[in-house]
């Protein structure tokens, strides 16, 4: 679910996951596998891979991230 609603935990929304992902990417450029592992550690919970990809898609659409020539994900400044 992209939007917050009263029946969902905020931690299970794309907005929340996108914010955490963006914070992790601001620290360093990272490959997708290690980013997924870091995100799971950060939220201290199992994470559906589809939600992870949706969070990346959301950030990409907002022009907050890009994939560099090495295939790493990095923040757009």
PDB file of C-alpha atoms in Angstrom:
ATOM      1  CA  UNK A   1       0.000   0.000   0.000  1.00  0.00           C
ATOM      2  CA  UNK A   2       1.386   3.357  -0.995  1.00  0.00           C
ATOM      3  CA  UNK A   3      -0.823   5.655   1.032  1.00  0.00           C
ATOM      4  CA  UNK A   4      -1.196   5.552   4.768  1.00  0.00           C
ATOM      5  CA  UNK A   5      -4.471   4.267   6.102  1.00  0.00           C
ATOM      6  CA  UNK A   6      -5.800   3.569   9.555  1.00  0.00           C
ATOM      7  CA  UNK A   7      -5.679  -0.212   9.049  1.00  0.00           C
ATOM      8  CA  UNK A   8      -2.022  -0.506   8.074  1.00  0.00           C
ATOM      9  CA  UNK A   9       1.042  -0.111  10.195  1.00  0.00           C
ATOM     10  CA  UNK A  10       3.093   2.818   8.893  1.00  0.00           C
ATOM     11  CA  UNK A  11       6.156   0.558   8.801  1.00  0.00           C
ATOM     12  CA  UNK A  12       4.417  -1.536   6.157  1.00  0.00           C
ATOM     13  CA  UNK A  13       3.925   1.280   3.655  1.00  0.00           C
ATOM     14  CA  UNK A  14       5.954   2.235   0.623  1.00  0.00           C
ATOM     15  CA  UNK A  15       6.365   5.789   1.990  1.00  0.00           C
ATOM     16  CA  UNK A  16       8.065   4.527   5.144  1.00  0.00           C
ATOM     17  CA  UNK A  17      10.254   2.015   3.332  1.00  0.00           C
ATOM     18  CA  UNK A  18      11.234   4.632   0.745  1.00  0.00           C
ATOM     19  CA  UNK A  19      12.314   7.030   3.480  1.00  0.00           C
ATOM     20  CA  UNK A  20      14.487   4.379   5.129  1.00  0.00           C
ATOM     21  CA  UNK A  21      15.970   3.315   1.775  1.00  0.00           C
ATOM     22  CA  UNK A  22      16.740   6.933   0.874  1.00  0.00           C
ATOM     23  CA  UNK A  23      18.487   7.430   4.197  1.00  0.00           C
ATOM     24  CA  UNK A  24      20.631   4.346   3.603  1.00  0.00           C
ATOM     25  CA  UNK A  25      21.519   5.424   0.075  1.00  0.00           C
ATOM     26  CA  UNK A  26      22.478   8.931   1.228  1.00  0.00           C
ATOM     27  CA  UNK A  27      25.256   7.386   3.316  1.00  0.00           C
ATOM     28  CA  UNK A  28      26.893   5.548   0.387  1.00  0.00           C
ATOM     29  CA  UNK A  29      26.260   4.033  -3.003  1.00  0.00           C
ATOM     30  CA  UNK A  30      25.273   0.415  -2.663  1.00  0.00           C
ATOM     31  CA  UNK A  31      24.241  -2.575  -4.759  1.00  0.00           C
ATOM     32  CA  UNK A  32      20.665  -3.800  -4.645  1.00  0.00           C
ATOM     33  CA  UNK A  33      21.363  -7.021  -2.724  1.00  0.00           C
ATOM     34  CA  UNK A  34      23.265  -5.355   0.095  1.00  0.00           C
ATOM     35  CA  UNK A  35      20.666  -2.567   0.242  1.00  0.00           C
ATOM     36  CA  UNK A  36      17.904  -5.152   0.719  1.00  0.00           C
ATOM     37  CA  UNK A  37      19.858  -6.797   3.552  1.00  0.00           C
ATOM     38  CA  UNK A  38      20.638  -3.435   5.196  1.00  0.00           C
ATOM     39  CA  UNK A  39      16.978  -2.423   4.993  1.00  0.00           C
ATOM     40  CA  UNK A  40      15.865  -5.643   6.679  1.00  0.00           C
ATOM     41  CA  UNK A  41      18.349  -5.002   9.488  1.00  0.00           C
ATOM     42  CA  UNK A  42      17.181  -1.400   9.815  1.00  0.00           C
ATOM     43  CA  UNK A  43      13.493  -2.244  10.128  1.00  0.00           C
ATOM     44  CA  UNK A  44      14.250  -5.358  12.213  1.00  0.00           C
ATOM     45  CA  UNK A  45      11.625  -7.392  10.373  1.00  0.00           C
ATOM     46  CA  UNK A  46      11.133  -9.625   7.357  1.00  0.00           C
ATOM     47  CA  UNK A  47      10.589  -7.571   4.230  1.00  0.00           C
ATOM     48  CA  UNK A  48       8.641  -8.575   1.163  1.00  0.00           C
ATOM     49  CA  UNK A  49      10.982  -8.141  -1.821  1.00  0.00           C
ATOM     50  CA  UNK A  50       8.140  -6.704  -3.912  1.00  0.00           C
ATOM     51  CA  UNK A  51       7.656  -3.901  -1.365  1.00  0.00           C
ATOM     52  CA  UNK A  52      11.393  -3.222  -1.495  1.00  0.00           C
ATOM     53  CA  UNK A  53      11.272  -2.907  -5.285  1.00  0.00           C
ATOM     54  CA  UNK A  54       8.202  -0.654  -5.064  1.00  0.00           C
ATOM     55  CA  UNK A  55      10.092   1.603  -2.643  1.00  0.00           C
ATOM     56  CA  UNK A  56      12.984   1.822  -5.117  1.00  0.00           C
ATOM     57  CA  UNK A  57      10.560   2.514  -7.973  1.00  0.00           C
ATOM     58  CA  UNK A  58       8.939   5.291  -5.940  1.00  0.00           C
ATOM     59  CA  UNK A  59      12.307   6.936  -5.248  1.00  0.00           C
ATOM     60  CA  UNK A  60      13.309   6.585  -8.898  1.00  0.00           C
ATOM     61  CA  UNK A  61      10.081   8.217 -10.057  1.00  0.00           C
ATOM     62  CA  UNK A  62      10.743  11.102  -7.668  1.00  0.00           C
ATOM     63  CA  UNK A  63      14.252  11.396  -9.171  1.00  0.00           C
ATOM     64  CA  UNK A  64      15.879  10.712  -5.796  1.00  0.00           C
ATOM     65  CA  UNK A  65      17.978   7.701  -6.878  1.00  0.00           C
ATOM     66  CA  UNK A  66      19.703   6.403  -9.983  1.00  0.00           C
ATOM     67  CA  UNK A  67      21.680   3.373 -11.081  1.00  0.00           C
ATOM     68  CA  UNK A  68      25.267   4.230 -11.981  1.00  0.00           C
ATOM     69  CA  UNK A  69      27.456   2.574 -14.636  1.00  0.00           C
ATOM     70  CA  UNK A  70      28.672  -0.054 -12.154  1.00  0.00           C
ATOM     71  CA  UNK A  71      25.082  -1.075 -11.362  1.00  0.00           C
ATOM     72  CA  UNK A  72      25.086   0.464  -7.885  1.00  0.00           C
ATOM     73  CA  UNK A  73      22.208   2.553  -6.590  1.00  0.00           C
ATOM     74  CA  UNK A  74      23.136   6.072  -5.569  1.00  0.00           C
ATOM     75  CA  UNK A  75      21.401   9.221  -4.445  1.00  0.00           C
ATOM     76  CA  UNK A  76      20.724  12.041  -6.887  1.00  0.00           C
ATOM     77  CA  UNK A  77      21.843  15.329  -5.351  1.00  0.00           C
TER      78      UNK A  77
END
